[in-house]
């Protein structure tokens, strides 16, 4: 269930986006091109909404609910990462340059340089508060852990990461936000399904439209569930007859544990380990597709940091190398549980963050990474995406061509660095990108 995480940083980014877009929220009278473009897109949006009715009806949404929630629905132009059509509709006005520039790509914490994601102060604050929550909710968390085999520390760490233990208010109307993402977002098919699921939540009286507040990506509740997550994994743990992820902490935390357990969490395993790599380690060996037993990694010189031993009985467990910053940052061995955390939010640094905060909560003490996060270059996402397109044309598997340096892209970078005789890092650099793009340009001539 691909997710877009809602954090203080994301909220701030979205708020800044709103400020940036303020001139376009109500176009000035002399900005005729922008106004005409927006009118045409809104008209097509209204038609798109009406076209959803057969699928909504098939899903069990009544016409009354459908019409009531569609009435007056407008696009939320303030959302980040929208893909504006050009032209607005077949035969319609072209996308004005000023609007295209104002709504260009914006950062999301999971997709930025990893070092900015792991602030010592943030880790310490979340883990300290998390330990307090574990003590406060001990009977509830013990019951959740017993039923779902997911450690209380993991569930609490997700709660802290997603909404600061409920302190961060979701500011958006979920249905309007999800509808906008379904029409103008990067994953329209996914959000189309999310919109129908959100309408079902209202239809089945789990929550009112007014209660459906969300992040800019439509995630809701204490632990940020998308509507389809709610449909599949939400549970009534407090026994009041409702699955309430908006107001019930027990329901929210149990639903999170159920989500992880249902998607493969193994209660006998940890999420992963920080490790020390041997000198000259080949960073192209990273990623789930190169998993092998821990004992085989040990034979290659991979060891836990600070001289720690792997727990007894785990040497036969399958694990894979995770290098979120390539060789310019700490290294980790991820278990299958690491991959389950990524189903909650498809980001290596998110899974590491949650796992690390959970470790700090469980240890009842600050735990710092042994490896250092070295400075890395921050390249524009569209530049990385063009770079990925060239790598694919050269025969590399980079995973999704989305401007994000996932493990397959990082491995392909390592292969390319070897070929070009560049220092091995497995992380994007301006030098490497320029060299590859120059090769591609020369090949076209």
PDB file of N, CA, C and O in Angstrom, residues 249-312:
ATOM      1  N   UNK A 249      -7.301   6.011  20.193  1.00  0.00           N
ATOM      2  CA  UNK A 249      -5.897   5.598  20.142  1.00  0.00           C
ATOM      3  C   UNK A 249      -5.774   4.074  20.099  1.00  0.00           C
ATOM      4  O   UNK A 249      -4.993   3.536  19.298  1.00  0.00           O
ATOM      5  N   UNK A 250      -6.535   3.323  20.917  1.00  0.00           N
ATOM      6  CA  UNK A 250      -6.438   1.855  20.812  1.00  0.00           C
ATOM      7  C   UNK A 250      -6.793   1.341  19.418  1.00  0.00           C
ATOM      8  O   UNK A 250      -6.093   0.459  18.889  1.00  0.00           O
ATOM      9  N   UNK A 251      -7.854   1.871  18.809  1.00  0.00           N
ATOM     10  CA  UNK A 251      -8.222   1.433  17.459  1.00  0.00           C
ATOM     11  C   UNK A 251      -7.111   1.756  16.465  1.00  0.00           C
ATOM     12  O   UNK A 251      -6.766   0.942  15.598  1.00  0.00           O
ATOM     13  N   UNK A 252      -6.542   2.955  16.578  1.00  0.00           N
ATOM     14  CA  UNK A 252      -5.505   3.382  15.639  1.00  0.00           C
ATOM     15  C   UNK A 252      -4.261   2.511  15.742  1.00  0.00           C
ATOM     16  O   UNK A 252      -3.718   2.047  14.730  1.00  0.00           O
ATOM     17  N   UNK A 253      -3.790   2.286  16.964  1.00  0.00           N
ATOM     18  CA  UNK A 253      -2.568   1.514  17.140  1.00  0.00           C
ATOM     19  C   UNK A 253      -2.767   0.046  16.790  1.00  0.00           C
ATOM     20  O   UNK A 253      -1.896  -0.582  16.178  1.00  0.00           O
ATOM     21  N   UNK A 254      -3.920  -0.496  17.144  1.00  0.00           N
ATOM     22  CA  UNK A 254      -4.195  -1.888  16.783  1.00  0.00           C
ATOM     23  C   UNK A 254      -4.358  -2.037  15.279  1.00  0.00           C
ATOM     24  O   UNK A 254      -3.927  -3.045  14.697  1.00  0.00           O
ATOM     25  N   UNK A 255      -4.967  -1.055  14.643  1.00  0.00           N
ATOM     26  CA  UNK A 255      -5.115  -1.093  13.186  1.00  0.00           C
ATOM     27  C   UNK A 255      -3.754  -1.071  12.510  1.00  0.00           C
ATOM     28  O   UNK A 255      -3.514  -1.765  11.507  1.00  0.00           O
ATOM     29  N   UNK A 256      -2.839  -0.286  13.059  1.00  0.00           N
ATOM     30  CA  UNK A 256      -1.475  -0.235  12.522  1.00  0.00           C
ATOM     31  C   UNK A 256      -0.788  -1.586  12.673  1.00  0.00           C
ATOM     32  O   UNK A 256      -0.159  -2.090  11.730  1.00  0.00           O
ATOM     33  N   UNK A 257      -0.917  -2.184  13.847  1.00  0.00           N
ATOM     34  CA  UNK A 257      -0.326  -3.507  14.064  1.00  0.00           C
ATOM     35  C   UNK A 257      -0.953  -4.545  13.140  1.00  0.00           C
ATOM     36  O   UNK A 257      -0.255  -5.404  12.583  1.00  0.00           O
ATOM     37  N   UNK A 258      -2.266  -4.471  12.963  1.00  0.00           N
ATOM     38  CA  UNK A 258      -2.946  -5.407  12.069  1.00  0.00           C
ATOM     39  C   UNK A 258      -2.469  -5.231  10.633  1.00  0.00           C
ATOM     40  O   UNK A 258      -2.298  -6.212   9.895  1.00  0.00           O
ATOM     41  N   UNK A 259      -2.247  -3.991  10.236  1.00  0.00           N
ATOM     42  CA  UNK A 259      -1.726  -3.719   8.894  1.00  0.00           C
ATOM     43  C   UNK A 259      -0.375  -4.398   8.692  1.00  0.00           C
ATOM     44  O   UNK A 259      -0.140  -5.075   7.685  1.00  0.00           O
ATOM     45  N   UNK A 260       0.523  -4.220   9.651  1.00  0.00           N
ATOM     46  CA  UNK A 260       1.855  -4.819   9.533  1.00  0.00           C
ATOM     47  C   UNK A 260       1.785  -6.342   9.556  1.00  0.00           C
ATOM     48  O   UNK A 260       2.398  -7.021   8.724  1.00  0.00           O
ATOM     49  N   UNK A 261       1.028  -6.885  10.517  1.00  0.00           N
ATOM     50  CA  UNK A 261       0.915  -8.340  10.632  1.00  0.00           C
ATOM     51  C   UNK A 261       0.292  -8.953   9.379  1.00  0.00           C
ATOM     52  O   UNK A 261       0.771  -9.979   8.870  1.00  0.00           O
ATOM     53  N   UNK A 262      -0.742  -8.323   8.863  1.00  0.00           N
ATOM     54  CA  UNK A 262      -1.446  -8.851   7.686  1.00  0.00           C
ATOM     55  C   UNK A 262      -0.560  -8.858   6.453  1.00  0.00           C
ATOM     56  O   UNK A 262      -0.796  -9.619   5.515  1.00  0.00           O
ATOM     57  N   UNK A 263       0.449  -7.999   6.439  1.00  0.00           N
ATOM     58  CA  UNK A 263       1.322  -7.899   5.267  1.00  0.00           C
ATOM     59  C   UNK A 263       2.668  -8.580   5.475  1.00  0.00           C
ATOM     60  O   UNK A 263       3.590  -8.373   4.683  1.00  0.00           O
ATOM     61  N   UNK A 264       2.745  -9.412   6.532  1.00  0.00           N
ATOM     62  CA  UNK A 264       3.910 -10.274   6.632  1.00  0.00           C
ATOM     63  C   UNK A 264       4.843 -10.052   7.792  1.00  0.00           C
ATOM     64  O   UNK A 264       5.912 -10.680   7.848  1.00  0.00           O
ATOM     65  N   UNK A 265       4.492  -9.172   8.746  1.00  0.00           N
ATOM     66  CA  UNK A 265       5.406  -8.957   9.865  1.00  0.00           C
ATOM     67  C   UNK A 265       5.638 -10.262  10.616  1.00  0.00           C
ATOM     68  O   UNK A 265       4.703 -10.961  10.973  1.00  0.00           O
ATOM     69  N   UNK A 266       6.908 -10.574  10.868  1.00  0.00           N
ATOM     70  CA  UNK A 266       7.311 -11.780  11.575  1.00  0.00           C
ATOM     71  C   UNK A 266       7.706 -11.388  12.988  1.00  0.00           C
ATOM     72  O   UNK A 266       8.732 -10.724  13.200  1.00  0.00           O
ATOM     73  N   UNK A 267       6.898 -11.791  13.957  1.00  0.00           N
ATOM     74  CA  UNK A 267       7.162 -11.417  15.344  1.00  0.00           C
ATOM     75  C   UNK A 267       8.433 -11.988  15.922  1.00  0.00           C
ATOM     76  O   UNK A 267       8.884 -11.547  16.986  1.00  0.00           O
ATOM     77  N   UNK A 268       9.046 -12.932  15.229  1.00  0.00           N
ATOM     78  CA  UNK A 268      10.287 -13.531  15.721  1.00  0.00           C
ATOM     79  C   UNK A 268      11.529 -12.787  15.225  1.00  0.00           C
ATOM     80  O   UNK A 268      12.650 -13.149  15.595  1.00  0.00           O
ATOM     81  N   UNK A 269      11.330 -11.755  14.390  1.00  0.00           N
ATOM     82  CA  UNK A 269      12.472 -11.048  13.810  1.00  0.00           C
ATOM     83  C   UNK A 269      12.442  -9.574  14.167  1.00  0.00           C
ATOM     84  O   UNK A 269      11.382  -9.002  14.427  1.00  0.00           O
ATOM     85  N   UNK A 270      13.600  -8.944  14.136  1.00  0.00           N
ATOM     86  CA  UNK A 270      13.698  -7.500  14.275  1.00  0.00           C
ATOM     87  C   UNK A 270      13.544  -6.889  12.888  1.00  0.00           C
ATOM     88  O   UNK A 270      13.428  -7.590  11.878  1.00  0.00           O
ATOM     89  N   UNK A 271      13.555  -5.552  12.820  1.00  0.00           N
ATOM     90  CA  UNK A 271      13.434  -4.890  11.512  1.00  0.00           C
ATOM     91  C   UNK A 271      14.745  -4.902  10.741  1.00  0.00           C
ATOM     92  O   UNK A 271      14.770  -4.936   9.519  1.00  0.00           O
ATOM     93  N   UNK A 272      15.867  -4.844  11.491  1.00  0.00           N
ATOM     94  CA  UNK A 272      17.163  -4.793  10.831  1.00  0.00           C
ATOM     95  C   UNK A 272      18.262  -4.445  11.820  1.00  0.00           C
ATOM     96  O   UNK A 272      18.028  -4.311  13.035  1.00  0.00           O
ATOM     97  N   UNK A 273      19.472  -4.304  11.297  1.00  0.00           N
ATOM     98  CA  UNK A 273      20.652  -4.027  12.117  1.00  0.00           C
ATOM     99  C   UNK A 273      21.511  -2.993  11.392  1.00  0.00           C
ATOM    100  O   UNK A 273      21.688  -3.058  10.171  1.00  0.00           O
ATOM    101  N   UNK A 274      22.093  -2.075  12.154  1.00  0.00           N
ATOM    102  CA  UNK A 274      23.139  -1.254  11.556  1.00  0.00           C
ATOM    103  C   UNK A 274      24.403  -2.101  11.502  1.00  0.00           C
ATOM    104  O   UNK A 274      24.726  -2.816  12.466  1.00  0.00           O
ATOM    105  N   UNK A 275      25.113  -2.039  10.377  1.00  0.00           N
ATOM    106  CA  UNK A 275      26.289  -2.887  10.198  1.00  0.00           C
ATOM    107  C   UNK A 275      27.478  -2.071   9.716  1.00  0.00           C
ATOM    108  O   UNK A 275      27.345  -0.942   9.220  1.00  0.00           O
ATOM    109  N   UNK A 276      28.638  -2.677   9.868  1.00  0.00           N
ATOM    110  CA  UNK A 276      29.893  -2.125   9.368  1.00  0.00           C
ATOM    111  C   UNK A 276      30.295  -2.924   8.140  1.00  0.00           C
ATOM    112  O   UNK A 276      30.349  -4.155   8.184  1.00  0.00           O
ATOM    113  N   UNK A 277      30.551  -2.244   7.034  1.00  0.00           N
ATOM    114  CA  UNK A 277      30.958  -2.919   5.804  1.00  0.00           C
ATOM    115  C   UNK A 277      32.474  -3.032   5.739  1.00  0.00           C
ATOM    116  O   UNK A 277      33.192  -2.145   6.225  1.00  0.00           O
ATOM    117  N   UNK A 278      33.001  -4.080   5.139  1.00  0.00           N
ATOM    118  CA  UNK A 278      34.455  -4.201   5.007  1.00  0.00           C
ATOM    119  C   UNK A 278      34.992  -3.193   3.993  1.00  0.00           C
ATOM    120  O   UNK A 278      34.258  -2.672   3.148  1.00  0.00           O
ATOM    121  N   UNK A 279      36.254  -2.898   4.096  1.00  0.00           N
ATOM    122  CA  UNK A 279      36.908  -1.998   3.151  1.00  0.00           C
ATOM    123  C   UNK A 279      36.741  -2.534   1.732  1.00  0.00           C
ATOM    124  O   UNK A 279      36.922  -3.725   1.479  1.00  0.00           O
ATOM    125  N   UNK A 280      36.353  -1.660   0.811  1.00  0.00           N
ATOM    126  CA  UNK A 280      36.201  -2.057  -0.585  1.00  0.00           C
ATOM    127  C   UNK A 280      34.927  -2.806  -0.884  1.00  0.00           C
ATOM    128  O   UNK A 280      34.816  -3.454  -1.929  1.00  0.00           O
ATOM    129  N   UNK A 281      33.940  -2.740   0.007  1.00  0.00           N
ATOM    130  CA  UNK A 281      32.684  -3.462  -0.209  1.00  0.00           C
ATOM    131  C   UNK A 281      32.013  -2.986  -1.491  1.00  0.00           C
ATOM    132  O   UNK A 281      31.976  -1.790  -1.789  1.00  0.00           O
ATOM    133  N   UNK A 282      31.460  -3.920  -2.238  1.00  0.00           N
ATOM    134  CA  UNK A 282      30.780  -3.607  -3.494  1.00  0.00           C
ATOM    135  C   UNK A 282      29.336  -3.185  -3.194  1.00  0.00           C
ATOM    136  O   UNK A 282      28.480  -4.022  -2.900  1.00  0.00           O
ATOM    137  N   UNK A 283      29.065  -1.894  -3.276  1.00  0.00           N
ATOM    138  CA  UNK A 283      27.747  -1.385  -2.890  1.00  0.00           C
ATOM    139  C   UNK A 283      26.652  -1.753  -3.884  1.00  0.00           C
ATOM    140  O   UNK A 283      25.466  -1.514  -3.608  1.00  0.00           O
ATOM    141  N   UNK A 284      27.005  -2.349  -5.003  1.00  0.00           N
ATOM    142  CA  UNK A 284      25.960  -2.810  -5.923  1.00  0.00           C
ATOM    143  C   UNK A 284      25.274  -4.071  -5.397  1.00  0.00           C
ATOM    144  O   UNK A 284      24.290  -4.532  -5.980  1.00  0.00           O
ATOM    145  N   UNK A 285      25.769  -4.618  -4.291  1.00  0.00           N
ATOM    146  CA  UNK A 285      25.161  -5.811  -3.696  1.00  0.00           C
ATOM    147  C   UNK A 285      23.989  -5.472  -2.777  1.00  0.00           C
ATOM    148  O   UNK A 285      23.535  -6.324  -2.018  1.00  0.00           O
ATOM    149  N   UNK A 286      23.490  -4.256  -2.826  1.00  0.00           N
ATOM    150  CA  UNK A 286      22.400  -3.849  -1.950  1.00  0.00           C
ATOM    151  C   UNK A 286      21.043  -4.203  -2.553  1.00  0.00           C
ATOM    152  O   UNK A 286      20.907  -4.412  -3.750  1.00  0.00           O
ATOM    153  N   UNK A 287      20.040  -4.275  -1.681  1.00  0.00           N
ATOM    154  CA  UNK A 287      18.662  -4.449  -2.135  1.00  0.00           C
ATOM    155  C   UNK A 287      18.094  -5.829  -1.863  1.00  0.00           C
ATOM    156  O   UNK A 287      18.831  -6.821  -1.766  1.00  0.00           O
ATOM    157  N   UNK A 288      16.763  -5.924  -1.738  1.00  0.00           N
ATOM    158  CA  UNK A 288      16.096  -7.202  -1.438  1.00  0.00           C
ATOM    159  C   UNK A 288      16.358  -8.291  -2.463  1.00  0.00           C
ATOM    160  O   UNK A 288      16.310  -9.475  -2.137  1.00  0.00           O
ATOM    161  N   UNK A 289      16.614  -7.900  -3.711  1.00  0.00           N
ATOM    162  CA  UNK A 289      16.857  -8.921  -4.733  1.00  0.00           C
ATOM    163  C   UNK A 289      18.219  -9.576  -4.582  1.00  0.00           C
ATOM    164  O   UNK A 289      18.526 -10.550  -5.279  1.00  0.00           O
ATOM    165  N   UNK A 290      19.036  -9.064  -3.668  1.00  0.00           N
ATOM    166  CA  UNK A 290      20.357  -9.660  -3.412  1.00  0.00           C
ATOM    167  C   UNK A 290      20.459 -10.171  -1.975  1.00  0.00           C
ATOM    168  O   UNK A 290      21.551 -10.255  -1.401  1.00  0.00           O
ATOM    169  N   UNK A 291      19.319 -10.508  -1.399  1.00  0.00           N
ATOM    170  CA  UNK A 291      19.294 -11.021  -0.027  1.00  0.00           C
ATOM    171  C   UNK A 291      20.015 -12.360   0.070  1.00  0.00           C
ATOM    172  O   UNK A 291      20.038 -13.145  -0.885  1.00  0.00           O
ATOM    173  N   UNK A 292      20.596 -12.630   1.216  1.00  0.00           N
ATOM    174  CA  UNK A 292      21.245 -13.900   1.510  1.00  0.00           C
ATOM    175  C   UNK A 292      21.268 -14.084   3.028  1.00  0.00           C
ATOM    176  O   UNK A 292      21.042 -13.121   3.771  1.00  0.00           O
ATOM    177  N   UNK A 293      21.530 -15.276   3.522  1.00  0.00           N
ATOM    178  CA  UNK A 293      21.575 -15.485   4.969  1.00  0.00           C
ATOM    179  C   UNK A 293      22.604 -14.579   5.642  1.00  0.00           C
ATOM    180  O   UNK A 293      23.660 -14.279   5.070  1.00  0.00           O
ATOM    181  N   UNK A 294      22.328 -14.181   6.862  1.00  0.00           N
ATOM    182  CA  UNK A 294      23.237 -13.301   7.598  1.00  0.00           C
ATOM    183  C   UNK A 294      24.626 -13.916   7.691  1.00  0.00           C
ATOM    184  O   UNK A 294      25.644 -13.210   7.566  1.00  0.00           O
ATOM    185  N   UNK A 295      24.700 -15.216   7.873  1.00  0.00           N
ATOM    186  CA  UNK A 295      26.015 -15.860   8.000  1.00  0.00           C
ATOM    187  C   UNK A 295      26.840 -15.706   6.721  1.00  0.00           C
ATOM    188  O   UNK A 295      28.072 -15.628   6.785  1.00  0.00           O
ATOM    189  N   UNK A 296      26.182 -15.610   5.578  1.00  0.00           N
ATOM    190  CA  UNK A 296      26.928 -15.394   4.332  1.00  0.00           C
ATOM    191  C   UNK A 296      27.444 -13.958   4.249  1.00  0.00           C
ATOM    192  O   UNK A 296      28.535 -13.709   3.729  1.00  0.00           O
ATOM    193  N   UNK A 297      26.662 -13.011   4.748  1.00  0.00           N
ATOM    194  CA  UNK A 297      27.147 -11.625   4.796  1.00  0.00           C
ATOM    195  C   UNK A 297      28.362 -11.544   5.721  1.00  0.00           C
ATOM    196  O   UNK A 297      29.327 -10.811   5.430  1.00  0.00           O
ATOM    197  N   UNK A 298      28.314 -12.284   6.799  1.00  0.00           N
ATOM    198  CA  UNK A 298      29.437 -12.267   7.731  1.00  0.00           C
ATOM    199  C   UNK A 298      30.708 -12.788   7.060  1.00  0.00           C
ATOM    200  O   UNK A 298      31.811 -12.267   7.295  1.00  0.00           O
ATOM    201  N   UNK A 299      30.570 -13.794   6.220  1.00  0.00           N
ATOM    202  CA  UNK A 299      31.734 -14.329   5.500  1.00  0.00           C
ATOM    203  C   UNK A 299      32.318 -13.292   4.535  1.00  0.00           C
ATOM    204  O   UNK A 299      33.505 -13.346   4.211  1.00  0.00           O
ATOM    205  N   UNK A 300      31.465 -12.345   4.108  1.00  0.00           N
ATOM    206  CA  UNK A 300      31.938 -11.267   3.225  1.00  0.00           C
ATOM    207  C   UNK A 300      32.498 -10.094   4.018  1.00  0.00           C
ATOM    208  O   UNK A 300      32.888  -9.080   3.437  1.00  0.00           O
ATOM    209  N   UNK A 301      32.507 -10.212   5.338  1.00  0.00           N
ATOM    210  CA  UNK A 301      33.087  -9.162   6.170  1.00  0.00           C
ATOM    211  C   UNK A 301      32.093  -8.196   6.762  1.00  0.00           C
ATOM    212  O   UNK A 301      32.491  -7.209   7.402  1.00  0.00           O
ATOM    213  N   UNK A 302      30.812  -8.433   6.578  1.00  0.00           N
ATOM    214  CA  UNK A 302      29.786  -7.558   7.146  1.00  0.00           C
ATOM    215  C   UNK A 302      29.597  -7.927   8.614  1.00  0.00           C
ATOM    216  O   UNK A 302      29.428  -9.107   8.958  1.00  0.00           O
ATOM    217  N   UNK A 303      29.646  -6.920   9.486  1.00  0.00           N
ATOM    218  CA  UNK A 303      29.517  -7.167  10.918  1.00  0.00           C
ATOM    219  C   UNK A 303      28.623  -6.115  11.549  1.00  0.00           C
ATOM    220  O   UNK A 303      28.492  -4.999  11.031  1.00  0.00           O
ATOM    221  N   UNK A 304      28.006  -6.453  12.673  1.00  0.00           N
ATOM    222  CA  UNK A 304      27.232  -5.453  13.406  1.00  0.00           C
ATOM    223  C   UNK A 304      28.171  -4.388  13.958  1.00  0.00           C
ATOM    224  O   UNK A 304      29.351  -4.650  14.257  1.00  0.00           O
ATOM    225  N   UNK A 305      27.658  -3.177  14.099  1.00  0.00           N
ATOM    226  CA  UNK A 305      28.479  -2.080  14.603  1.00  0.00           C
ATOM    227  C   UNK A 305      28.751  -2.264  16.091  1.00  0.00           C
ATOM    228  O   UNK A 305      28.052  -3.003  16.792  1.00  0.00           O
ATOM    229  N   UNK A 306      29.798  -1.599  16.558  1.00  0.00           N
ATOM    230  CA  UNK A 306      30.171  -1.553  17.969  1.00  0.00           C
ATOM    231  C   UNK A 306      30.471  -2.929  18.562  1.00  0.00           C
ATOM    232  O   UNK A 306      30.341  -3.148  19.764  1.00  0.00           O
ATOM    233  N   UNK A 307      30.868  -3.862  17.687  1.00  0.00           N
ATOM    234  CA  UNK A 307      31.256  -5.183  18.152  1.00  0.00           C
ATOM    235  C   UNK A 307      30.118  -6.052  18.644  1.00  0.00           C
ATOM    236  O   UNK A 307      30.352  -7.095  19.263  1.00  0.00           O
ATOM    237  N   UNK A 308      28.888  -5.651  18.371  1.00  0.00           N
ATOM    238  CA  UNK A 308      27.745  -6.448  18.816  1.00  0.00           C
ATOM    239  C   UNK A 308      27.636  -7.728  17.992  1.00  0.00           C
ATOM    240  O   UNK A 308      27.988  -7.753  16.812  1.00  0.00           O
ATOM    241  N   UNK A 309      27.119  -8.763  18.610  1.00  0.00           N
ATOM    242  CA  UNK A 309      26.897 -10.025  17.903  1.00  0.00           C
ATOM    243  C   UNK A 309      25.462 -10.074  17.393  1.00  0.00           C
ATOM    244  O   UNK A 309      24.558  -9.454  17.973  1.00  0.00           O
ATOM    245  N   UNK A 310      25.251 -10.798  16.324  1.00  0.00           N
ATOM    246  CA  UNK A 310      23.883 -11.048  15.874  1.00  0.00           C
ATOM    247  C   UNK A 310      23.218 -11.986  16.885  1.00  0.00           C
ATOM    248  O   UNK A 310      23.873 -12.882  17.436  1.00  0.00           O
ATOM    249  N   UNK A 311      21.935 -11.806  17.154  1.00  0.00           N
ATOM    250  CA  UNK A 311      21.259 -12.646  18.146  1.00  0.00           C
ATOM    251  C   UNK A 311      21.370 -14.128  17.794  1.00  0.00           C
ATOM    252  O   UNK A 311      21.396 -14.518  16.621  1.00  0.00           O
ATOM    253  N   UNK A 312      21.416 -14.935  18.827  1.00  0.00           N
ATOM    254  CA  UNK A 312      21.525 -16.376  18.648  1.00  0.00           C
ATOM    255  C   UNK A 312      20.326 -16.902  17.857  1.00  0.00           C
ATOM    256  O   UNK A 312      19.186 -16.512  18.078  1.00  0.00           O
TER     257      UNK A 312
END
